[in-house]
mmCIF file of C-alpha atoms in Angstrom:
data_model
loop_
_atom_site.group_PDB
_atom_site.id
_atom_site.type_symbol
_atom_site.label_atom_id
_atom_site.label_comp_id
_atom_site.label_asym_id
_atom_site.label_seq_id
_atom_site.Cartn_x
_atom_site.Cartn_y
_atom_site.Cartn_z
ATOM 1 C CA UNK A 8 14.927 -7.702 -11.899
ATOM 2 C CA UNK A 9 15.806 -4.005 -11.971
ATOM 3 C CA UNK A 10 12.624 -3.246 -13.918
ATOM 4 C CA UNK A 11 10.563 -5.267 -11.442
ATOM 5 C CA UNK A 12 12.008 -3.392 -8.454
ATOM 6 C CA UNK A 13 11.419 -0.063 -10.212
ATOM 7 C CA UNK A 14 7.773 -1.016 -10.672
ATOM 8 C CA UNK A 15 7.600 -1.922 -6.977
ATOM 9 C CA UNK A 16 8.858 1.539 -6.015
ATOM 10 C CA UNK A 17 6.384 3.268 -8.352
ATOM 11 C CA UNK A 18 3.554 1.181 -6.907
ATOM 12 C CA UNK A 19 4.627 2.086 -3.378
ATOM 13 C CA UNK A 20 4.761 5.815 -4.136
ATOM 14 C CA UNK A 21 1.306 5.704 -5.735
ATOM 15 C CA UNK A 22 -0.069 4.096 -2.586
ATOM 16 C CA UNK A 23 1.412 6.856 -0.458
ATOM 17 C CA UNK A 24 0.346 9.694 -2.748
ATOM 18 C CA UNK A 25 -3.248 8.546 -3.007
ATOM 19 C CA UNK A 26 -3.660 7.060 0.446
ATOM 20 C CA UNK A 27 -7.170 6.576 1.717
ATOM 21 C CA UNK A 28 -8.481 8.302 4.816
ATOM 22 C CA UNK A 29 -10.249 5.158 5.984
ATOM 23 C CA UNK A 30 -9.568 4.369 9.605
ATOM 24 C CA UNK A 31 -9.755 1.320 11.802
ATOM 25 C CA UNK A 32 -10.307 1.941 15.503
ATOM 26 C CA UNK A 33 -9.647 -0.577 18.246
ATOM 27 C CA UNK A 34 -10.501 0.119 21.847
ATOM 28 C CA UNK A 35 -8.984 -2.415 24.200
ATOM 29 C CA UNK A 36 -8.595 -1.962 27.951
ATOM 30 C CA UNK A 37 -9.882 1.594 27.622
ATOM 31 C CA UNK A 38 -7.202 2.673 25.146
ATOM 32 C CA UNK A 39 -8.248 3.658 21.635
ATOM 33 C CA UNK A 40 -5.721 3.120 18.867
ATOM 34 C CA UNK A 41 -6.649 4.445 15.439
ATOM 35 C CA UNK A 42 -5.097 2.869 12.370
ATOM 36 C CA UNK A 43 -5.307 4.655 9.046
ATOM 37 C CA UNK A 44 -3.871 4.556 5.547
ATOM 38 C CA UNK A 45 -1.218 7.093 4.607
ATOM 39 C CA UNK A 46 -0.629 8.167 8.201
ATOM 40 C CA UNK A 47 2.952 9.330 7.609
ATOM 41 C CA UNK A 48 2.266 11.105 4.334
ATOM 42 C CA UNK A 49 2.842 14.506 5.951
ATOM 43 C CA UNK A 50 4.759 13.709 9.148
ATOM 44 C CA UNK A 51 7.327 11.388 7.547
ATOM 45 C CA UNK A 52 6.719 11.043 3.794
ATOM 46 C CA UNK A 53 9.899 9.002 3.298
ATOM 47 C CA UNK A 54 8.886 6.377 5.876
ATOM 48 C CA UNK A 55 7.648 3.678 3.529
ATOM 49 C CA UNK A 56 10.345 4.250 0.865
ATOM 50 C CA UNK A 57 13.017 3.990 3.585
ATOM 51 C CA UNK A 58 11.560 0.721 4.850
ATOM 52 C CA UNK A 59 11.266 -0.656 1.319
ATOM 53 C CA UNK A 60 14.870 0.264 0.538
ATOM 54 C CA UNK A 61 16.231 -1.592 3.567
ATOM 55 C CA UNK A 62 14.021 -4.640 2.982
ATOM 56 C CA UNK A 63 15.081 -4.685 -0.663
ATOM 57 C CA UNK A 64 18.747 -4.720 0.362
ATOM 58 C CA UNK A 65 18.188 -7.378 3.011
ATOM 59 C CA UNK A 66 16.311 -9.697 0.654
ATOM 60 C CA UNK A 67 18.877 -9.119 -2.100
ATOM 61 C CA UNK A 68 21.663 -10.123 0.308
ATOM 62 C CA UNK A 69 19.696 -13.071 1.715
ATOM 63 C CA UNK A 70 16.473 -14.179 -0.055
ATOM 64 C CA UNK A 71 15.459 -16.104 3.075
ATOM 65 C CA UNK A 72 15.162 -12.774 4.907
ATOM 66 C CA UNK A 73 11.810 -12.109 3.208
ATOM 67 C CA UNK A 74 10.224 -15.014 5.059
ATOM 68 C CA UNK A 75 11.996 -14.038 8.286
ATOM 69 C CA UNK A 76 10.641 -10.477 8.257
ATOM 70 C CA UNK A 77 7.153 -11.704 7.416
ATOM 71 C CA UNK A 78 7.368 -14.148 10.314
ATOM 72 C CA UNK A 79 8.423 -11.415 12.754
ATOM 73 C CA UNK A 80 5.145 -9.617 12.063
ATOM 74 C CA UNK A 81 3.158 -12.825 12.643
ATOM 75 C CA UNK A 82 4.851 -13.629 15.934
ATOM 76 C CA UNK A 83 4.398 -10.050 17.076
ATOM 77 C CA UNK A 84 0.678 -9.860 16.344
ATOM 78 C CA UNK A 85 -0.182 -13.187 18.008
ATOM 79 C CA UNK A 86 1.020 -11.921 21.399
ATOM 80 C CA UNK A 87 -1.204 -9.139 22.725
ATOM 81 C CA UNK A 88 -1.581 -7.550 19.318
ATOM 82 C CA UNK A 89 0.850 -5.940 16.867
ATOM 83 C CA UNK A 90 2.884 -3.873 19.320
ATOM 84 C CA UNK A 91 6.547 -4.730 18.570
ATOM 85 C CA UNK A 92 6.877 -6.538 21.905
ATOM 86 C CA UNK A 93 8.655 -9.350 20.041
ATOM 87 C CA UNK A 94 11.574 -6.979 19.391
ATOM 88 C CA UNK A 95 12.307 -6.163 23.048
ATOM 89 C CA UNK A 96 15.523 -7.605 24.481
ATOM 90 C CA UNK A 97 15.779 -9.246 27.883
ATOM 91 C CA UNK A 98 17.397 -7.115 30.571
ATOM 92 C CA UNK A 99 18.234 -7.649 34.239
ATOM 93 C CA UNK A 100 14.749 -6.440 35.140
ATOM 94 C CA UNK A 101 12.769 -7.437 32.072
ATOM 95 C CA UNK A 102 11.913 -10.702 30.308
ATOM 96 C CA UNK A 103 10.986 -10.338 26.673
ATOM 97 C CA UNK A 104 9.581 -12.804 24.152
ATOM 98 C CA UNK A 105 12.746 -13.687 22.233
ATOM 99 C CA UNK A 106 13.531 -16.649 24.491
ATOM 100 C CA UNK A 107 10.039 -18.155 24.225
ATOM 101 C CA UNK A 108 10.036 -21.604 22.621
ATOM 102 C CA UNK A 109 8.508 -20.517 19.268
ATOM 103 C CA UNK A 110 11.080 -17.703 18.962
ATOM 104 C CA UNK A 111 14.375 -18.893 20.449
ATOM 105 C CA UNK A 112 16.974 -19.764 17.798
ATOM 106 C CA UNK A 113 14.199 -19.333 15.266
ATOM 107 C CA UNK A 114 13.257 -15.695 14.719
ATOM 108 C CA UNK A 115 15.755 -13.611 12.754
ATOM 109 C CA UNK A 116 15.956 -10.269 11.002
ATOM 110 C CA UNK A 117 16.224 -8.123 14.120
ATOM 111 C CA UNK A 118 19.270 -6.334 12.753
ATOM 112 C CA UNK A 119 17.296 -5.342 9.637
ATOM 113 C CA UNK A 120 14.624 -3.747 11.815
ATOM 114 C CA UNK A 121 17.384 -1.999 13.805
ATOM 115 C CA UNK A 122 18.804 -0.479 10.605
ATOM 116 C CA UNK A 123 15.380 0.664 9.415
ATOM 117 C CA UNK A 124 14.601 2.232 12.777
ATOM 118 C CA UNK A 125 17.941 4.064 12.945
ATOM 119 C CA UNK A 126 17.368 5.510 9.480
ATOM 120 C CA UNK A 127 13.822 6.581 10.348
ATOM 121 C CA UNK A 128 14.922 8.159 13.625
ATOM 122 C CA UNK A 129 17.397 10.263 11.653
ATOM 123 C CA UNK A 130 14.776 11.275 9.066
ATOM 124 C CA UNK A 131 11.848 11.884 11.428
ATOM 125 C CA UNK A 132 12.531 11.201 15.116
ATOM 126 C CA UNK A 133 9.885 9.331 17.139
ATOM 127 C CA UNK A 134 7.280 9.378 14.405
ATOM 128 C CA UNK A 135 7.218 5.817 13.048
ATOM 129 C CA UNK A 136 6.592 2.992 15.509
ATOM 130 C CA UNK A 137 8.526 -0.262 15.465
ATOM 131 C CA UNK A 138 5.199 -2.101 15.175
ATOM 132 C CA UNK A 139 4.424 -0.193 11.975
ATOM 133 C CA UNK A 140 7.898 -0.996 10.649
ATOM 134 C CA UNK A 141 7.173 -4.709 11.129
ATOM 135 C CA UNK A 142 3.846 -4.417 9.301
ATOM 136 C CA UNK A 143 5.294 -2.531 6.329
ATOM 137 C CA UNK A 144 8.407 -4.735 6.136
ATOM 138 C CA UNK A 145 6.164 -7.818 6.021
ATOM 139 C CA UNK A 146 4.243 -6.375 3.070
ATOM 140 C CA UNK A 147 7.428 -5.360 1.270
ATOM 141 C CA UNK A 148 8.920 -8.828 1.798
ATOM 142 C CA UNK A 149 5.939 -10.387 0.040
ATOM 143 C CA UNK A 150 6.118 -7.889 -2.839
ATOM 144 C CA UNK A 151 9.861 -8.377 -3.328
ATOM 145 C CA UNK A 152 9.300 -12.130 -3.496
ATOM 146 C CA UNK A 153 6.818 -11.816 -6.343
ATOM 147 C CA UNK A 154 3.656 -11.770 -4.260
ATOM 148 C CA UNK A 155 0.783 -9.273 -4.027
ATOM 149 C CA UNK A 156 1.003 -5.791 -2.556
ATOM 150 C CA UNK A 157 -1.484 -3.988 -0.340
ATOM 151 C CA UNK A 158 -1.756 -0.699 1.479
ATOM 152 C CA UNK A 159 -0.802 -1.070 5.136
ATOM 153 C CA UNK A 160 -2.819 0.597 7.860
ATOM 154 C CA UNK A 161 -0.543 2.570 10.190
ATOM 155 C CA UNK A 162 -0.669 4.085 13.655
ATOM 156 C CA UNK A 163 0.335 1.218 15.938
ATOM 157 C CA UNK A 164 2.062 1.971 19.223
ATOM 158 C CA UNK A 165 5.023 0.108 20.692
ATOM 159 C CA UNK A 166 4.455 -1.849 23.862
ATOM 160 C CA UNK A 167 6.080 -1.057 27.202
ATOM 161 C CA UNK A 168 5.944 -4.731 28.153
ATOM 162 C CA UNK A 169 6.155 -8.237 26.738
ATOM 163 C CA UNK A 170 4.898 -11.691 27.632
ATOM 164 C CA UNK A 171 7.052 -14.776 27.257
ATOM 165 C CA UNK A 172 4.156 -16.849 28.608
ATOM 166 C CA UNK A 173 1.754 -15.547 25.978
ATOM 167 C CA UNK A 174 4.332 -16.185 23.261
ATOM 168 C CA UNK A 175 4.647 -19.790 24.426
ATOM 169 C CA UNK A 176 0.879 -20.246 24.602
ATOM 170 C CA UNK A 177 -0.499 -18.198 21.705
ATOM 171 C CA UNK A 178 1.790 -18.831 18.744
ATOM 172 C CA UNK A 179 0.724 -21.934 16.759
ATOM 173 C CA UNK A 180 3.259 -24.752 16.853
ATOM 174 C CA UNK A 181 4.582 -26.770 13.897
ATOM 175 C CA UNK A 182 2.853 -29.944 15.095
ATOM 176 C CA UNK A 183 -0.568 -28.378 15.705
ATOM 177 C CA UNK A 184 -3.618 -30.170 14.336
ATOM 178 C CA UNK A 185 -6.420 -28.272 12.630
ATOM 179 C CA UNK A 186 -8.637 -27.839 15.744
ATOM 180 C CA UNK A 187 -5.663 -26.399 17.645
ATOM 181 C CA UNK A 188 -4.796 -24.057 14.784
ATOM 182 C CA UNK A 189 -8.393 -22.881 14.483
ATOM 183 C CA UNK A 190 -8.558 -22.280 18.236
ATOM 184 C CA UNK A 191 -5.342 -20.254 18.368
ATOM 185 C CA UNK A 192 -6.390 -18.119 15.404
ATOM 186 C CA UNK A 193 -9.883 -17.589 16.799
ATOM 187 C CA UNK A 194 -8.365 -16.530 20.133
ATOM 188 C CA UNK A 195 -6.941 -13.473 18.385
ATOM 189 C CA UNK A 196 -10.022 -12.814 16.271
ATOM 190 C CA UNK A 197 -9.037 -14.626 13.081
ATOM 191 C CA UNK A 198 -11.233 -17.196 11.333
ATOM 192 C CA UNK A 199 -10.563 -20.633 9.890
ATOM 193 C CA UNK A 200 -10.486 -18.991 6.461
ATOM 194 C CA UNK A 201 -7.898 -16.476 7.699
ATOM 195 C CA UNK A 202 -5.843 -19.340 9.105
ATOM 196 C CA UNK A 203 -5.668 -21.199 5.798
ATOM 197 C CA UNK A 204 -4.844 -18.036 3.843
ATOM 198 C CA UNK A 205 -2.162 -16.877 6.282
ATOM 199 C CA UNK A 206 -0.630 -20.351 6.375
ATOM 200 C CA UNK A 207 0.298 -19.610 2.777
ATOM 201 C CA UNK A 208 3.156 -17.527 4.182
ATOM 202 C CA UNK A 209 4.921 -20.904 4.377
ATOM 203 C CA UNK A 210 5.408 -20.695 0.649
ATOM 204 C CA UNK A 211 8.715 -19.059 1.637
ATOM 205 C CA UNK A 212 11.351 -19.783 4.249
ATOM 206 C CA UNK A 213 13.005 -22.734 5.937
ATOM 207 C CA UNK A 214 12.568 -24.869 9.060
ATOM 208 C CA UNK A 215 14.892 -26.931 11.241
ATOM 209 C CA UNK A 216 14.657 -30.709 11.263
ATOM 210 C CA UNK A 217 13.399 -30.636 14.847
ATOM 211 C CA UNK A 218 10.262 -28.758 13.785
ATOM 212 C CA UNK A 219 9.104 -31.458 11.381
ATOM 213 C CA UNK A 220 10.486 -34.563 13.112
ATOM 214 C CA UNK A 221 6.938 -35.861 13.639
ATOM 215 C CA UNK A 222 6.494 -35.981 9.868
ATOM 216 C CA UNK A 223 9.487 -38.264 9.381
ATOM 217 C CA UNK A 224 9.386 -40.239 12.626
ATOM 218 C CA UNK A 225 5.622 -40.685 12.984
ATOM 219 C CA UNK A 226 3.596 -43.797 12.353
ATOM 220 C CA UNK A 227 2.663 -42.971 8.785
ATOM 221 C CA UNK A 228 0.363 -45.389 7.030
ATOM 222 C CA UNK A 229 2.147 -46.238 3.744
ATOM 223 C CA UNK A 230 -1.215 -47.055 2.167
ATOM 224 C CA UNK A 231 -2.737 -43.662 2.931
ATOM 225 C CA UNK A 232 -3.390 -41.614 -0.233
ATOM 226 C CA UNK A 233 -2.085 -38.555 1.605
ATOM 227 C CA UNK A 234 1.340 -40.044 2.358
ATOM 228 C CA UNK A 235 4.175 -39.208 -0.013
ATOM 229 C CA UNK A 236 6.821 -41.732 0.969
ATOM 230 C CA UNK A 237 9.399 -40.444 -1.498
ATOM 231 C CA UNK A 238 9.139 -36.939 -0.011
ATOM 232 C CA UNK A 239 9.334 -38.224 3.564
ATOM 233 C CA UNK A 240 12.352 -40.377 2.713
ATOM 234 C CA UNK A 241 14.136 -37.347 1.273
ATOM 235 C CA UNK A 242 13.516 -35.519 4.546
ATOM 236 C CA UNK A 243 14.766 -38.492 6.561
ATOM 237 C CA UNK A 244 17.955 -38.535 4.534
ATOM 238 C CA UNK A 245 18.429 -34.780 4.980
ATOM 239 C CA UNK A 246 17.925 -34.960 8.726
ATOM 240 C CA UNK A 247 20.066 -38.053 9.280
ATOM 241 C CA UNK A 248 23.210 -35.963 8.970
ATOM 242 C CA UNK A 249 25.350 -35.349 12.035
ATOM 243 C CA UNK A 250 24.473 -31.649 12.106
ATOM 244 C CA UNK A 251 20.728 -32.226 11.919
ATOM 245 C CA UNK A 252 20.115 -29.810 14.804
ATOM 246 C CA UNK A 253 21.035 -26.948 12.495
ATOM 247 C CA UNK A 254 20.013 -28.504 9.167
ATOM 248 C CA UNK A 255 17.312 -26.543 7.366
ATOM 249 C CA UNK A 256 14.697 -27.656 4.850
ATOM 250 C CA UNK A 257 12.635 -25.457 2.560
ATOM 251 C CA UNK A 258 9.031 -25.045 3.628
ATOM 252 C CA UNK A 259 8.247 -25.074 -0.096
ATOM 253 C CA UNK A 260 10.866 -27.219 -1.825
ATOM 254 C CA UNK A 261 9.640 -26.289 -5.308
ATOM 255 C CA UNK A 262 9.844 -22.465 -5.286
ATOM 256 C CA UNK A 263 11.425 -21.713 -1.889
ATOM 257 C CA UNK A 264 12.096 -18.000 -2.399
ATOM 258 C CA UNK A 265 8.942 -17.111 -4.320
ATOM 259 C CA UNK A 266 5.639 -16.018 -2.882
ATOM 260 C CA UNK A 267 3.151 -18.095 -4.857
ATOM 261 C CA UNK A 268 0.504 -20.802 -4.404
ATOM 262 C CA UNK A 269 2.989 -23.697 -4.656
ATOM 263 C CA UNK A 270 2.661 -24.313 -0.903
ATOM 264 C CA UNK A 271 -0.922 -25.470 -1.421
ATOM 265 C CA UNK A 272 0.001 -27.603 -4.428
ATOM 266 C CA UNK A 273 2.648 -29.276 -2.283
ATOM 267 C CA UNK A 274 0.159 -30.030 0.488
ATOM 268 C CA UNK A 275 -2.247 -31.771 -1.881
ATOM 269 C CA UNK A 276 0.711 -33.862 -3.075
ATOM 270 C CA UNK A 277 1.590 -34.898 0.477
ATOM 271 C CA UNK A 278 4.646 -32.622 0.467
ATOM 272 C CA UNK A 279 3.815 -30.302 3.326
ATOM 273 C CA UNK A 280 6.953 -29.935 5.448
ATOM 274 C CA UNK A 281 5.372 -29.297 8.837
ATOM 275 C CA UNK A 282 2.724 -31.517 10.363
ATOM 276 C CA UNK A 283 0.569 -28.409 10.803
ATOM 277 C CA UNK A 284 0.860 -27.725 7.079
ATOM 278 C CA UNK A 285 0.038 -31.233 5.891
ATOM 279 C CA UNK A 286 -2.816 -31.448 8.374
ATOM 280 C CA UNK A 287 -4.675 -28.699 6.541
ATOM 281 C CA UNK A 288 -5.240 -31.124 3.672
ATOM 282 C CA UNK A 289 -6.081 -34.166 5.764
ATOM 283 C CA UNK A 290 -7.639 -32.966 9.002
ATOM 284 C CA UNK A 291 -10.645 -30.931 7.876
ATOM 285 C CA UNK A 292 -12.920 -30.947 4.834
ATOM 286 C CA UNK A 293 -13.317 -27.165 4.849
ATOM 287 C CA UNK A 294 -9.587 -26.425 4.958
ATOM 288 C CA UNK A 295 -8.983 -28.906 2.126
ATOM 289 C CA UNK A 296 -11.717 -27.217 0.090
ATOM 290 C CA UNK A 297 -10.029 -23.825 0.511
ATOM 291 C CA UNK A 298 -6.655 -25.309 -0.417
ATOM 292 C CA UNK A 299 -8.141 -26.697 -3.617
ATOM 293 C CA UNK A 300 -9.518 -23.240 -4.441
ATOM 294 C CA UNK A 301 -6.066 -21.692 -4.012
ATOM 295 C CA UNK A 302 -4.489 -24.393 -6.184
ATOM 296 C CA UNK A 303 -7.019 -23.744 -8.936
ATOM 297 C CA UNK A 304 -6.998 -19.947 -8.616
ATOM 298 C CA UNK A 305 -3.809 -18.244 -7.356
ATOM 299 C CA UNK A 306 -5.519 -14.838 -7.528
ATOM 300 C CA UNK A 307 -8.048 -16.029 -4.922
ATOM 301 C CA UNK A 308 -5.156 -16.877 -2.594
ATOM 302 C CA UNK A 309 -3.527 -13.488 -3.149
ATOM 303 C CA UNK A 310 -6.762 -11.630 -2.444
ATOM 304 C CA UNK A 311 -7.562 -13.623 0.685
ATOM 305 C CA UNK A 312 -3.981 -13.348 1.931
ATOM 306 C CA UNK A 313 -4.031 -9.544 1.556
ATOM 307 C CA UNK A 314 -7.340 -9.259 3.407
ATOM 308 C CA UNK A 315 -6.228 -11.580 6.196
ATOM 309 C CA UNK A 316 -2.934 -9.717 6.580
ATOM 310 C CA UNK A 317 -4.861 -6.471 6.994
ATOM 311 C CA UNK A 318 -7.125 -8.162 9.529
ATOM 312 C CA UNK A 319 -4.184 -9.557 11.491
ATOM 313 C CA UNK A 320 -2.333 -6.254 11.256
ATOM 314 C CA UNK A 321 -5.293 -4.465 12.843
ATOM 315 C CA UNK A 322 -4.890 -6.448 16.067
ATOM 316 C CA UNK A 323 -3.748 -3.656 18.354
ATOM 317 C CA UNK A 324 -3.870 -4.083 22.117
ATOM 318 C CA UNK A 325 -1.511 -1.821 24.031
ATOM 319 C CA UNK A 326 -3.225 -1.595 27.403
ATOM 320 C CA UNK A 327 -0.835 1.042 28.726
ATOM 321 C CA UNK A 328 -1.217 3.274 25.692
ATOM 322 C CA UNK A 329 2.203 2.487 24.299
ATOM 323 C CA UNK A 330 4.815 4.798 22.823
ATOM 324 C CA UNK A 331 7.092 5.221 19.830
ATOM 325 C CA UNK A 332 10.326 3.426 20.694
ATOM 326 C CA UNK A 333 13.531 5.235 19.768
ATOM 327 C CA UNK A 334 15.265 1.847 19.777
ATOM 328 C CA UNK A 335 13.115 -1.175 18.961
ATOM 329 C CA UNK A 336 15.023 -3.319 21.469
ATOM 330 C CA UNK A 337 14.198 -1.272 24.581
ATOM 331 C CA UNK A 338 11.456 0.939 25.965
ATOM 332 C CA UNK A 339 12.275 4.652 26.054
#
């Protein structure tokens, strides 16, 4: 493990040292935000190593944290772009996104982001945005879980506002069918292919019984080739306990803390935990075809996941111009 983490750090430093000058510009509502590789190489060269160090500690203390940090980035980017609005706390005069249905009692890892931000503010005040921290921490979480690495484009700004309504409406739900998933991804500029690749993030993490109740309480046809009765019965037994409101199940019961292609193997075996997961194999010929490709060729999944993460991470839409938050929980 120590050798693996050492290799991760060497890989990270090589990325920083030989960062590309390629840029990605987005102009939304008259505001141009330029993302580029290696942005902090001169202004805050320790930025990415600091983030990696904190994520490494967090994942070492709690392997589930890798999935949680990756999920924070997803839920941020699906609401008006990757602008760290998901991190803002409610105040007497401000309603954030943390109490939206997809986030309440579900998102976690905020204290890890707080620690990273405090360390970065000490090393290089008001240089690294909270939105960039989320993007880098998501990448590092995948790497530390055995998945692929990629160079993260940087330069996002932190939002001065948030939208609980958009969080409720934009973030795909656990019971979504394929047309709904495709629509929600397309609404933010992501394709069906991106949707299937990014769904592979569910190869890590856990979910509450309430999020997959439709899988175990629905009218499942026992004669359907896509129904795995033994798997569903195991879930029913798990969620029949008195504390089922807080009971958690692994999204990937085979390799729950590893970033691999097992999620897709599970789906083809009828062992997708969420209805939205299992639906990818049963609700659309194209999504099933992609899943089969990822089962046969894990490297194809890794490559597509990296590209789709970069595409999602480039969704920047801070209409007011944004800022660099000193504290990720509040505007300056």
